[in-house]
DNA sequence: CTGAAAGCGCTAACAC
DNA sequence: GTGTTAGCGCTTTCAG
């Protein structure tokens, strides 16, 4: 069995309270401090955070609930968050709900059972219902990548409409008129914004929008794969395609490679999110990139603030942090 | 405040022991069971795992300590592990030590402080010293990707020499003689095996080995990037290069794209580990692929077994699980 | 600054 | 099958 605080008291002759005070940074007579430190050394004592958690009702642990751990966006963000949290002595317990709403709700209960001090999540579900139990418990919540419509949560996300608008605008500036978009369907929060940006850009340039050029579907590699092929098989095919998400970009690139569709010769494309790909794919892809570091940092910071806050912080307004994407230049867009 | 077991006793008139027994799956009179379930429902009761952890001395949490969370190998493995553990009601607390030995040791203490029931780790350090504190506590340990030389740990890893040997053999069979390898230096466990496999394959084919064709360095993108350029600038350059790790493969591909070195026309290459790249890069890369799913699964399974085991399991021999890589065919190797 | 004592929420003998 | 009673290891008043 590991040494306990009690072993320290025995060895030093001091009381529980004194040792505990030392452990928590309180003032102790130099003589006693030395004695305690010596005992800790000898006994290899380490605070039992579980016991401390029971006593303080704070576990120094935050839950991170995500759709897919094995995806660049998620893992980059988690890596950064974990780093920042641990620097402040918080542990990170991760849950991957694999895009399943049921698992997502279970994960929340699971985390709550573990009494995490807060939860950072990239929501899967369309509704915020699954968060109710956390709200009731008063567990601080920070959402990433989306806000719910009632705006009642701390959240960190990017301006999706703007991101999309800028990408499409770039295509328009290069002389494209027949511009397609491959995107998620309206069930996805991010997809809604990106679709909206597409419409905005087209409208501002006074270009007509054709339904056949709008390929909605799941945010999966297969959707990108299929959609680009369908687009390229049309008799009146688009001259440019905006691949409005990471998986879609992957799928489209794979399909183009397989079928010998060349970019930008056969079609101009702008992808989304994968910096790695942009370095490695030739010709280089134009990409809309999200500020992942900033997103993670903002989320961790927000959480840390809530965690440090006094009780009345519950009353503080939820903070919505809106960040902006940028466009990484490549060679995948041709001027017409 | 959340409801406690005590609230349940008050509401049902039953005792602590009975309710606790119910909670832990014991037998209770149907009438009482109903009463308890009703109370749980009404009070939104959820077991406080922290308190339970204190009482049982088991937290139902395992630590996963890794070098870089935001890397395909690590995140794929964690995703799978997390999935399997949670299915058995274990939480996963992750720590990323960013390849830093000091942080790695701190992370172990951190996890131990949180009283995780076990630790799964992809070691960074060359020595197993940092694991001592865990060993002393008797915390089950499972290593991934490497074993320490004394063979005294449960570990799951692949046959690196074989992986490398097969890759080089393939190149030799295609008629290559001047074969280079870009790899990590001997400080890395995996690099040692892969280098050994290279030597074995060359020796078996009775081919001479030239020091200039062996590019050792850090397991970083930059090493792959620089090394391939150096190799290609030699007057007597190799006709084939084995890129013996994920980052190295990335770097080499980037460099080749930038400098216009074509594969397999200018040089034949076999990469390592990145399935994603192999789909997306054109021409397709030959790749040595590790069975990530199996690795993760074996590690989680091993851990779960240790966790379920009775005390005497300490005496059981450490298990070393050796898995095998395979070669994914591509178009990046030319027959000479 | 230090000590005594109560208690965080749960489990686990041990009696009944 | 159920109740009683101790703790698990720590923090935290409250006195002194």
XYZ file of C-alpha atoms (C1' of nucleotides) in Angstrom:
704
model
C 0.000 0.000 0.000
C 1.143 3.475 -0.747
C 1.947 5.848 2.071
C -0.833 8.060 3.299
C -0.910 11.395 4.959
C -1.312 9.525 8.197
C 2.057 7.896 7.782
C 3.501 11.349 7.518
C 1.886 12.443 10.752
C 3.269 9.416 12.518
C 6.724 9.992 11.230
C 6.754 13.694 11.994
C 4.622 13.760 15.085
C 2.539 16.489 13.502
C -1.189 16.459 13.016
C -3.250 15.728 9.962
C -4.221 19.347 9.640
C -0.660 20.578 9.557
C 0.473 18.125 6.967
C -2.575 18.803 4.872
C -1.936 22.490 5.116
C 1.602 21.999 3.929
C 0.374 19.888 1.058
C -1.916 22.665 0.015
C 0.675 25.358 0.116
C -0.146 26.783 3.511
C 2.362 28.246 5.923
C 4.125 25.881 8.232
C 7.069 26.414 10.543
C 10.326 25.860 8.680
C 11.253 23.119 11.049
C 8.022 21.285 10.406
C 8.233 21.887 6.717
C 11.568 20.168 6.618
C 10.314 17.277 8.658
C 7.349 16.801 6.374
C 9.434 17.024 3.258
C 11.788 14.482 4.642
C 9.006 12.096 5.484
C 7.479 12.520 2.031
C 10.803 11.695 0.497
C 11.425 8.657 2.591
C 7.931 7.266 2.299
C 7.537 8.074 -1.404
C 4.339 9.775 -0.449
C 2.089 11.096 -3.196
C -1.251 12.748 -2.650
C -4.159 10.463 -3.346
C -6.184 12.585 -5.691
C -9.191 10.354 -5.352
C -9.460 10.988 -1.637
C -8.794 14.641 -2.175
C -11.473 14.684 -4.799
C -13.993 13.218 -2.418
C -13.161 15.742 0.226
C -13.049 18.800 -1.998
C -15.669 17.776 -4.462
C -13.317 18.696 -7.274
C -11.433 16.059 -9.200
C -9.065 18.226 -11.204
C -10.164 16.326 -14.239
C -12.025 17.462 -17.284
C -13.814 15.339 -19.793
C -13.302 15.792 -23.492
C -16.049 14.312 -25.581
C -15.454 14.069 -29.255
C -16.860 12.408 -32.347
C -13.827 10.744 -33.716
C -10.578 10.626 -31.929
C -8.714 9.344 -34.930
C -9.204 12.362 -37.080
C -6.825 15.203 -37.554
C -9.138 17.928 -36.387
C -10.054 16.179 -33.172
C -6.648 14.877 -32.261
C -4.901 18.152 -32.911
C -7.369 19.891 -30.692
C -7.210 17.342 -27.941
C -3.437 17.361 -27.947
C -3.417 21.078 -27.366
C -6.152 21.029 -24.789
C -4.547 18.233 -22.861
C -1.330 20.137 -22.830
C -2.857 23.318 -21.481
C -4.963 21.566 -18.916
C -2.171 19.467 -17.541
C -0.006 22.532 -17.202
C -2.643 23.642 -14.709
C -2.723 20.232 -13.152
C -5.921 19.031 -14.705
C -6.234 15.590 -16.183
C -8.078 14.933 -19.412
C -10.377 12.021 -19.776
C -11.413 11.445 -23.329
C -14.471 9.853 -24.784
C -15.044 9.117 -28.414
C -18.676 8.703 -29.287
C -17.998 7.873 -32.926
C -20.645 10.245 -34.097
C -23.345 8.287 -32.332
C -25.876 10.334 -30.414
C -26.697 7.568 -28.044
C -23.091 6.955 -27.125
C -22.684 10.667 -26.769
C -25.343 10.876 -24.129
C -23.945 7.857 -22.358
C -20.521 9.434 -22.400
C -21.854 12.499 -20.634
C -23.313 10.375 -17.867
C -20.111 8.428 -17.717
C -18.067 11.573 -17.288
C -20.477 12.958 -14.773
C -20.234 9.739 -12.804
C -16.508 10.266 -12.716
C -17.243 13.721 -11.378
C -15.196 15.607 -13.900
C -14.977 19.284 -13.081
C -15.936 20.292 -16.592
C -16.621 18.966 -20.064
C -15.300 20.186 -23.367
C -17.135 18.757 -26.311
C -17.469 18.773 -30.055
C -21.166 17.975 -30.248
C -22.505 15.255 -32.446
C -26.161 15.560 -31.674
C -28.329 18.151 -33.266
C -30.037 19.023 -30.051
C -28.452 20.021 -26.794
C -30.708 17.677 -24.863
C -27.907 15.282 -24.070
C -26.204 18.018 -22.118
C -29.068 18.484 -19.720
C -27.689 16.254 -17.027
C -24.427 18.176 -17.054
C -26.272 21.443 -16.835
C -28.301 20.237 -13.887
C -25.201 19.198 -12.064
C -23.756 22.607 -12.749
C -20.781 21.161 -14.563
C -19.131 23.793 -16.754
C -19.434 23.057 -20.435
C -17.505 24.345 -23.406
C -18.590 23.522 -26.920
C -16.248 23.439 -29.847
C -17.081 23.776 -33.496
C -20.651 24.748 -32.995
C -23.005 26.723 -30.856
C -26.533 25.646 -30.170
C -29.145 27.965 -31.431
C -30.264 29.283 -28.107
C -26.748 30.583 -27.595
C -26.754 29.540 -23.989
C -23.411 27.741 -23.929
C -19.813 28.733 -23.793
C -18.596 27.934 -27.242
C -15.684 28.290 -29.575
C -16.268 28.046 -33.268
C -15.385 29.509 -36.599
C -17.400 31.623 -38.945
C -18.403 28.906 -41.358
C -20.385 31.135 -43.670
C -17.468 33.467 -44.004
C -15.064 30.616 -44.643
C -17.197 29.288 -47.417
C -18.015 32.691 -48.824
C -14.358 33.559 -49.160
C -13.521 30.289 -50.824
C -16.286 30.645 -53.346
C -15.463 34.277 -53.876
C -11.937 33.294 -54.736
C -13.231 30.895 -57.335
C -15.473 33.574 -58.753
C -12.624 36.028 -58.930
C -10.666 33.513 -60.922
C -13.429 33.600 -63.451
C -15.467 30.573 -62.451
C -19.219 30.684 -62.763
C -20.254 27.072 -62.652
C -19.221 26.356 -59.134
C -20.246 23.276 -57.237
C -20.104 22.587 -53.529
C -19.868 19.233 -51.853
C -21.061 19.549 -48.312
C -22.907 18.001 -45.428
C -26.662 18.099 -45.275
C -28.575 20.575 -43.175
C -28.477 18.307 -40.176
C -24.929 19.476 -39.597
C -24.404 22.802 -37.972
C -21.182 23.515 -39.801
C -22.657 22.442 -43.092
C -25.493 24.910 -42.760
C -23.092 27.787 -42.364
C -20.909 26.676 -45.210
C -23.824 26.263 -47.524
C -25.055 29.679 -46.574
C -21.686 31.181 -47.398
C -21.842 29.546 -50.792
C -25.191 31.121 -51.501
C -24.007 34.482 -50.282
C -20.978 34.495 -52.498
C -22.954 33.441 -55.516
C -25.629 36.010 -54.827
C -23.188 38.840 -54.348
C -21.613 38.039 -57.675
C -25.045 37.796 -59.167
C -24.468 34.258 -60.297
C -27.264 31.744 -60.609
C -27.269 28.747 -58.339
C -28.047 25.333 -59.761
C -29.336 22.621 -57.504
C -27.429 19.985 -59.419
C -24.182 21.607 -58.331
C -25.013 21.282 -54.671
C -24.076 17.888 -53.356
C -25.275 17.360 -49.836
C -24.626 14.212 -47.908
C -22.880 12.760 -44.914
C -19.602 14.117 -43.736
C -17.794 11.047 -44.905
C -14.979 10.252 -47.260
C -17.397 8.271 -49.366
C -19.611 11.278 -49.937
C -16.728 13.313 -51.308
C -15.671 10.368 -53.379
C -19.050 9.783 -54.955
C -20.082 13.384 -55.316
C -17.052 14.509 -57.264
C -17.463 11.612 -59.641
C -21.083 12.465 -60.206
C -20.217 16.068 -60.830
C -17.531 15.160 -63.293
C -19.817 12.889 -65.198
C -22.371 15.587 -65.896
C -22.561 16.812 -69.447
C -22.620 20.368 -68.179
C -20.066 19.938 -65.491
C -18.862 22.602 -63.099
C -15.493 24.218 -63.651
C -14.805 24.471 -59.959
C -15.754 22.572 -56.825
C -15.570 23.635 -53.219
C -14.874 20.653 -50.976
C -16.307 21.999 -47.798
C -14.983 19.610 -45.219
C -12.027 17.453 -44.371
C -13.476 14.049 -45.146
C -15.068 15.312 -48.311
C -11.748 16.694 -49.442
C -10.076 13.379 -48.792
C -12.705 11.473 -50.704
C -12.650 13.829 -53.633
C -8.885 13.691 -53.937
C -8.941 9.922 -53.842
C -11.620 9.805 -56.508
C -9.766 12.235 -58.723
C -6.598 10.247 -58.403
C -8.361 7.043 -59.237
C -10.243 8.311 -62.214
C -7.490 10.455 -63.593
C -9.315 13.724 -63.173
C -6.621 16.349 -62.947
C -6.752 19.568 -61.048
C -6.691 22.303 -61.934
C -6.691 21.225 -65.572
C -10.001 19.372 -65.511
C -11.533 21.102 -62.561
C -10.494 23.677 -60.003
C -10.880 22.684 -56.382
C -10.543 24.192 -52.946
C -10.355 21.813 -50.030
C -10.861 22.130 -46.326
C -8.867 21.614 -43.190
C -6.083 19.240 -43.974
C -2.800 21.031 -43.835
C -0.946 17.785 -44.130
C -2.563 16.937 -47.393
C -1.836 20.338 -48.753
C 1.851 19.753 -48.268
C 1.918 16.368 -49.761
C -0.529 16.404 -52.606
C 0.725 17.562 -55.912
C -0.335 19.928 -57.288
C -0.877 21.683 -54.003
C -4.434 22.105 -52.947
C -5.975 25.424 -52.113
C -7.360 24.945 -48.640
C -9.600 26.644 -46.179
C -7.830 26.156 -42.884
C -9.212 26.478 -39.415
C -7.055 27.895 -36.658
C -6.907 24.653 -34.718
C -4.396 25.838 -32.193
C -6.461 28.889 -31.436
C -9.624 26.891 -31.167
C -8.081 24.483 -28.703
C -6.459 27.257 -26.794
C -9.629 29.283 -26.560
C -11.587 26.272 -25.388
C -9.065 25.305 -22.748
C -8.774 28.867 -21.580
C -12.502 29.288 -21.316
C -12.763 26.077 -19.341
C -9.945 27.027 -17.046
C -11.626 30.342 -16.355
C -14.891 28.703 -15.460
C -13.057 26.252 -13.284
C -11.200 28.979 -11.458
C -14.324 31.101 -11.130
C -16.221 31.439 -7.904
C -19.694 30.081 -7.590
C -21.438 33.158 -8.895
C -19.768 32.634 -12.234
C -22.768 30.572 -13.127
C -24.500 33.835 -13.657
C -21.961 35.171 -16.072
C -23.098 35.294 -19.622
C -22.036 32.379 -21.739
C -19.168 33.375 -23.950
C -19.238 32.742 -27.638
C -15.831 32.902 -29.198
C -15.921 33.288 -32.930
C -12.711 32.652 -34.819
C -11.851 33.011 -38.442
C -10.501 30.710 -41.076
C -7.976 31.595 -43.714
C -7.204 30.387 -47.170
C -3.984 28.615 -47.872
C -2.899 29.179 -51.422
C -2.150 26.282 -53.673
C -2.134 25.405 -57.313
C -5.455 23.694 -57.603
C -7.393 26.640 -58.967
C -7.111 27.731 -62.547
C -7.969 31.173 -63.796
C -10.506 30.982 -66.586
C -25.851 18.938 -4.803
C -26.390 15.679 -6.465
C -28.324 12.956 -4.721
C -26.345 10.467 -2.685
C -26.922 6.946 -1.701
C -28.129 8.300 1.600
C -30.973 10.112 -0.068
C -32.014 6.807 -1.489
C -32.055 5.192 1.910
C -34.196 7.978 3.281
C -36.638 7.770 0.472
C -36.927 3.991 0.567
C -36.461 3.385 4.248
C -33.804 0.824 3.404
C -30.290 0.747 4.722
C -27.044 1.806 3.115
C -25.943 -1.764 2.721
C -29.023 -2.797 0.816
C -28.882 0.055 -1.577
C -25.189 -0.446 -2.101
C -25.769 -4.085 -2.733
C -28.368 -3.277 -5.334
C -26.001 -0.846 -6.977
C -23.411 -3.536 -7.230
C -25.686 -6.091 -8.708
C -26.494 -8.040 -5.574
C -29.772 -9.721 -4.818
C -32.506 -7.628 -3.302
C -36.167 -8.348 -2.732
C -38.197 -7.413 -5.807
C -40.208 -4.987 -3.750
C -37.109 -3.217 -2.553
C -35.549 -3.263 -5.956
C -38.512 -1.429 -7.324
C -38.427 1.086 -4.524
C -34.754 1.749 -5.083
C -35.159 2.078 -8.803
C -37.968 4.480 -8.297
C -35.954 6.608 -5.922
C -33.001 6.624 -8.302
C -35.254 7.792 -11.050
C -36.856 10.525 -9.046
C -33.663 11.792 -7.494
C -31.580 11.503 -10.659
C -29.146 9.546 -8.610
C -25.843 8.530 -10.179
C -23.097 6.678 -8.411
C -20.258 8.917 -7.354
C -17.323 7.070 -8.809
C -14.894 9.105 -6.800
C -16.312 7.952 -3.539
C -16.557 4.456 -4.828
C -12.960 4.669 -5.921
C -11.860 5.686 -2.474
C -13.728 2.862 -0.889
C -12.705 0.160 -3.322
C -9.270 1.411 -4.150
C -10.039 1.014 -7.824
C -10.910 3.955 -9.997
C -12.017 2.185 -13.152
C -9.735 4.457 -15.045
C -6.644 3.702 -17.033
C -3.978 6.112 -18.111
C -2.729 6.206 -21.659
C 0.612 7.889 -22.031
C 1.765 8.676 -25.487
C 4.358 10.707 -27.324
C 2.230 12.654 -29.669
C -1.484 12.624 -29.570
C -1.825 14.394 -32.876
C -0.301 11.689 -34.979
C -2.100 9.024 -36.875
C -0.481 6.100 -35.192
C -1.196 7.336 -31.695
C -4.679 8.623 -32.266
C -5.817 5.521 -34.095
C -4.581 3.403 -31.277
C -6.064 5.534 -28.574
C -9.401 5.628 -30.295
C -9.566 1.878 -30.330
C -8.298 1.466 -26.812
C -10.701 4.011 -25.455
C -13.522 2.234 -27.171
C -12.671 -1.155 -25.744
C -12.037 0.138 -22.275
C -15.199 2.106 -22.043
C -17.178 -0.896 -23.181
C -15.927 -2.444 -19.955
C -16.705 0.708 -18.050
C -13.196 1.996 -17.786
C -12.357 5.611 -18.438
C -9.281 6.650 -20.338
C -7.163 9.497 -19.195
C -4.645 10.547 -21.754
C -1.320 12.231 -21.401
C 0.824 13.468 -24.225
C 4.451 13.868 -23.280
C 5.465 15.229 -26.672
C 8.439 12.965 -26.836
C 9.969 14.556 -23.778
C 11.414 12.164 -21.229
C 10.958 14.546 -18.364
C 7.315 15.137 -19.134
C 6.925 11.429 -19.529
C 8.084 10.751 -16.030
C 5.930 13.538 -14.669
C 2.969 12.092 -16.499
C 3.455 8.768 -14.784
C 3.411 10.424 -11.375
C 0.424 12.433 -12.436
C -1.473 9.327 -13.440
C -0.432 7.520 -10.325
C -1.657 10.439 -8.251
C -5.003 10.024 -9.945
C -4.825 6.381 -8.933
C -5.439 4.951 -12.355
C -5.868 1.205 -12.253
C -3.393 0.683 -15.049
C -1.237 2.464 -17.589
C -0.851 1.775 -21.278
C 2.063 3.553 -22.823
C 4.075 4.055 -25.961
C 7.416 4.754 -24.329
C 9.514 7.712 -25.257
C 12.426 7.179 -22.941
C 15.178 4.763 -23.744
C 15.249 3.378 -20.268
C 12.405 1.981 -18.277
C 13.438 3.956 -15.206
C 10.499 6.302 -15.439
C 8.196 3.373 -14.905
C 9.659 2.468 -11.539
C 7.113 4.340 -9.495
C 4.310 2.555 -11.276
C 5.964 -0.775 -10.711
C 6.367 -0.075 -7.037
C 2.733 0.810 -6.696
C 1.904 -2.436 -8.437
C 0.032 -0.638 -11.186
C -0.345 -2.878 -14.245
C 1.578 -1.624 -17.228
C 1.266 -2.405 -20.904
C 3.822 -1.121 -23.376
C 3.066 -0.543 -27.005
C 5.467 -0.375 -29.897
C 8.463 -1.536 -27.950
C 9.634 -3.874 -25.282
C 12.423 -3.050 -22.922
C 15.391 -5.260 -23.165
C 14.914 -7.044 -19.928
C 11.612 -8.283 -21.259
C 9.930 -7.776 -17.961
C 6.879 -5.908 -19.154
C 3.655 -6.771 -20.826
C 4.116 -5.438 -24.294
C 2.608 -5.346 -27.724
C 4.809 -4.616 -30.649
C 5.606 -5.548 -34.207
C 8.546 -7.362 -35.642
C 10.451 -4.369 -36.901
C 13.343 -6.306 -38.337
C 10.984 -8.457 -40.310
C 9.042 -5.455 -41.547
C 12.158 -3.820 -42.796
C 13.658 -7.007 -44.155
C 10.597 -7.690 -46.251
C 10.496 -4.200 -47.633
C 14.130 -4.280 -48.627
C 13.772 -7.754 -50.006
C 10.995 -6.539 -52.226
C 13.252 -3.837 -53.572
C 15.996 -6.352 -54.170
C 13.633 -8.653 -55.990
C 12.728 -5.811 -58.277
C 16.347 -5.621 -59.221
C 17.580 -2.845 -56.981
C 21.067 -3.028 -55.547
C 21.803 0.481 -54.437
C 19.233 0.702 -51.724
C 19.161 3.445 -49.140
C 17.322 3.586 -45.854
C 16.214 6.668 -44.005
C 15.657 5.795 -40.399
C 15.926 6.848 -36.804
C 19.192 6.612 -34.960
C 20.006 3.777 -32.614
C 18.472 5.592 -29.702
C 15.093 4.479 -30.991
C 14.013 0.978 -30.299
C 12.002 0.653 -33.470
C 14.793 2.133 -35.531
C 17.249 -0.457 -34.293
C 15.036 -3.280 -35.467
C 14.362 -1.692 -38.798
C 17.990 -1.056 -39.422
C 18.765 -4.606 -38.530
C 16.216 -5.851 -41.014
C 17.843 -3.746 -43.672
C 21.210 -5.333 -42.986
C 19.706 -8.783 -42.953
C 18.032 -8.364 -46.303
C 21.158 -6.967 -47.883
C 23.295 -9.700 -46.415
C 21.010 -12.459 -47.534
C 21.114 -11.132 -51.057
C 24.833 -10.802 -50.755
C 24.704 -7.117 -51.496
C 27.246 -4.692 -50.124
C 26.106 -2.047 -47.693
C 27.324 1.491 -48.071
C 27.342 3.813 -45.097
C 26.432 6.754 -47.261
C 23.108 5.129 -48.046
C 22.152 4.878 -44.416
C 20.582 8.067 -43.196
C 20.016 8.042 -39.482
C 18.438 10.903 -37.638
C 15.460 11.977 -35.607
C 12.066 10.560 -36.266
C 10.892 13.839 -37.668
C 9.433 15.056 -40.913
C 12.473 17.228 -41.368
C 14.804 14.270 -41.296
C 12.964 12.560 -44.112
C 12.860 15.804 -45.988
C 16.560 16.488 -45.744
C 17.780 12.953 -46.104
C 16.024 12.221 -49.359
C 17.381 15.412 -50.836
C 20.881 14.530 -49.798
C 20.522 11.084 -51.252
C 19.247 12.435 -54.522
C 22.069 14.881 -54.815
C 24.734 12.216 -54.641
C 26.592 11.514 -57.835
C 26.190 7.811 -57.202
C 22.682 7.938 -55.981
C 20.596 5.002 -54.805
C 17.932 3.618 -57.085
C 15.624 2.840 -54.189
C 14.963 4.234 -50.740
C 13.177 2.677 -47.820
C 11.426 5.311 -45.746
C 11.293 3.477 -42.493
C 8.850 5.512 -40.482
C 5.761 7.632 -40.774
C 7.278 11.058 -40.314
C 10.184 10.207 -42.536
C 7.802 9.122 -45.255
C 5.900 12.373 -44.964
C 9.044 14.437 -45.166
C 10.424 12.534 -48.096
C 7.216 12.832 -50.061
C 7.084 16.541 -49.419
C 10.678 16.957 -50.515
C 10.142 14.937 -53.649
C 7.108 16.962 -54.537
C 8.936 20.194 -53.996
C 12.017 19.296 -55.920
C 10.298 17.481 -58.706
C 11.838 14.132 -57.963
C 9.458 11.612 -59.405
C 8.803 8.153 -58.133
C 9.265 5.557 -59.338
C 10.901 7.164 -62.371
C 13.728 8.872 -60.524
C 13.785 6.672 -57.489
C 11.786 3.797 -56.101
C 10.424 4.228 -52.600
C 8.611 2.261 -49.960
C 7.023 4.193 -47.155
C 5.780 3.336 -43.718
C 2.558 3.468 -41.801
C 0.401 6.047 -43.423
C -2.534 4.380 -45.041
C -4.156 7.689 -45.691
C -1.256 8.913 -47.720
C -1.188 5.769 -49.726
C -4.712 6.408 -50.878
C -4.186 9.974 -51.752
C -0.715 10.235 -53.151
C -0.271 9.604 -56.777
C 1.413 7.443 -57.833
C 0.442 5.230 -54.979
C 3.109 4.527 -52.461
C 4.205 1.087 -51.507
C 3.830 0.986 -47.764
C 4.751 -1.115 -44.819
C 1.650 -1.057 -42.673
C 1.305 -1.904 -39.037
C -1.840 -3.635 -37.824
C -2.957 -0.712 -35.724
C -6.296 -2.147 -34.813
C -4.711 -5.343 -33.647
C -2.091 -3.520 -31.678
C -4.666 -1.441 -29.884
C -6.886 -4.400 -29.336
C -4.114 -6.555 -27.971
C -3.012 -3.819 -25.624
C -6.493 -3.149 -24.323
C -7.160 -6.838 -23.954
C -3.956 -7.421 -22.072
C -4.725 -4.538 -19.752
C -8.260 -5.701 -19.161
C -6.970 -9.137 -18.269
C -4.532 -7.757 -15.748
C -7.251 -5.588 -14.325
C -9.636 -8.486 -13.977
C -6.961 -10.766 -12.598
C -6.756 -11.638 -8.957
C -3.862 -10.468 -6.866
C -1.644 -13.426 -7.685
C -1.574 -12.314 -11.282
C 1.420 -10.270 -10.349
C 3.327 -13.455 -10.541
C 2.220 -14.331 -14.010
C 4.867 -13.991 -16.618
C 4.815 -10.748 -18.533
C 3.299 -11.315 -21.925
C 5.042 -10.162 -25.036
C 2.734 -9.973 -27.988
C 4.528 -9.825 -31.277
C 2.524 -8.805 -34.316
C 3.434 -8.611 -37.934
C 3.366 -5.905 -40.531
C 2.364 -6.302 -44.118
C 3.228 -4.589 -47.329
C 0.614 -2.619 -49.166
C 1.316 -2.630 -52.859
C 1.570 0.579 -54.765
C 3.202 1.991 -57.832
C 6.232 3.592 -56.320
C 8.669 0.814 -57.049
C 10.120 0.271 -60.474
C 11.562 -2.984 -61.686
C 15.089 -2.484 -62.919
C 0.765 28.147 13.365
C -1.110 23.696 15.028
C -4.420 20.076 16.616
C -8.955 17.648 17.195
C -12.814 16.130 15.032
C -16.246 15.772 11.607
C -17.402 14.360 7.150
C -17.054 13.819 1.693
C -20.146 9.144 -0.603
C -19.408 4.731 -0.930
C -18.152 -0.354 0.172
C -17.592 -4.314 3.003
C -17.445 -7.167 6.768
C -20.223 -8.785 10.278
C -24.272 -9.716 12.701
C -29.179 -10.425 12.554
C -31.919 -10.485 2.391
C -31.018 -6.489 5.372
C -29.003 -3.389 8.801
C -24.949 -1.639 11.609
C -20.675 -0.064 11.680
C -16.264 1.029 10.271
C -13.347 2.895 7.481
C -11.017 4.518 2.414
C -7.382 9.299 2.571
C -8.043 13.703 2.492
C -9.847 18.657 3.631
C -11.772 21.826 6.670
C -13.926 24.266 10.259
C -13.091 25.591 14.830
C -10.390 26.052 19.009
C -6.247 26.896 21.092
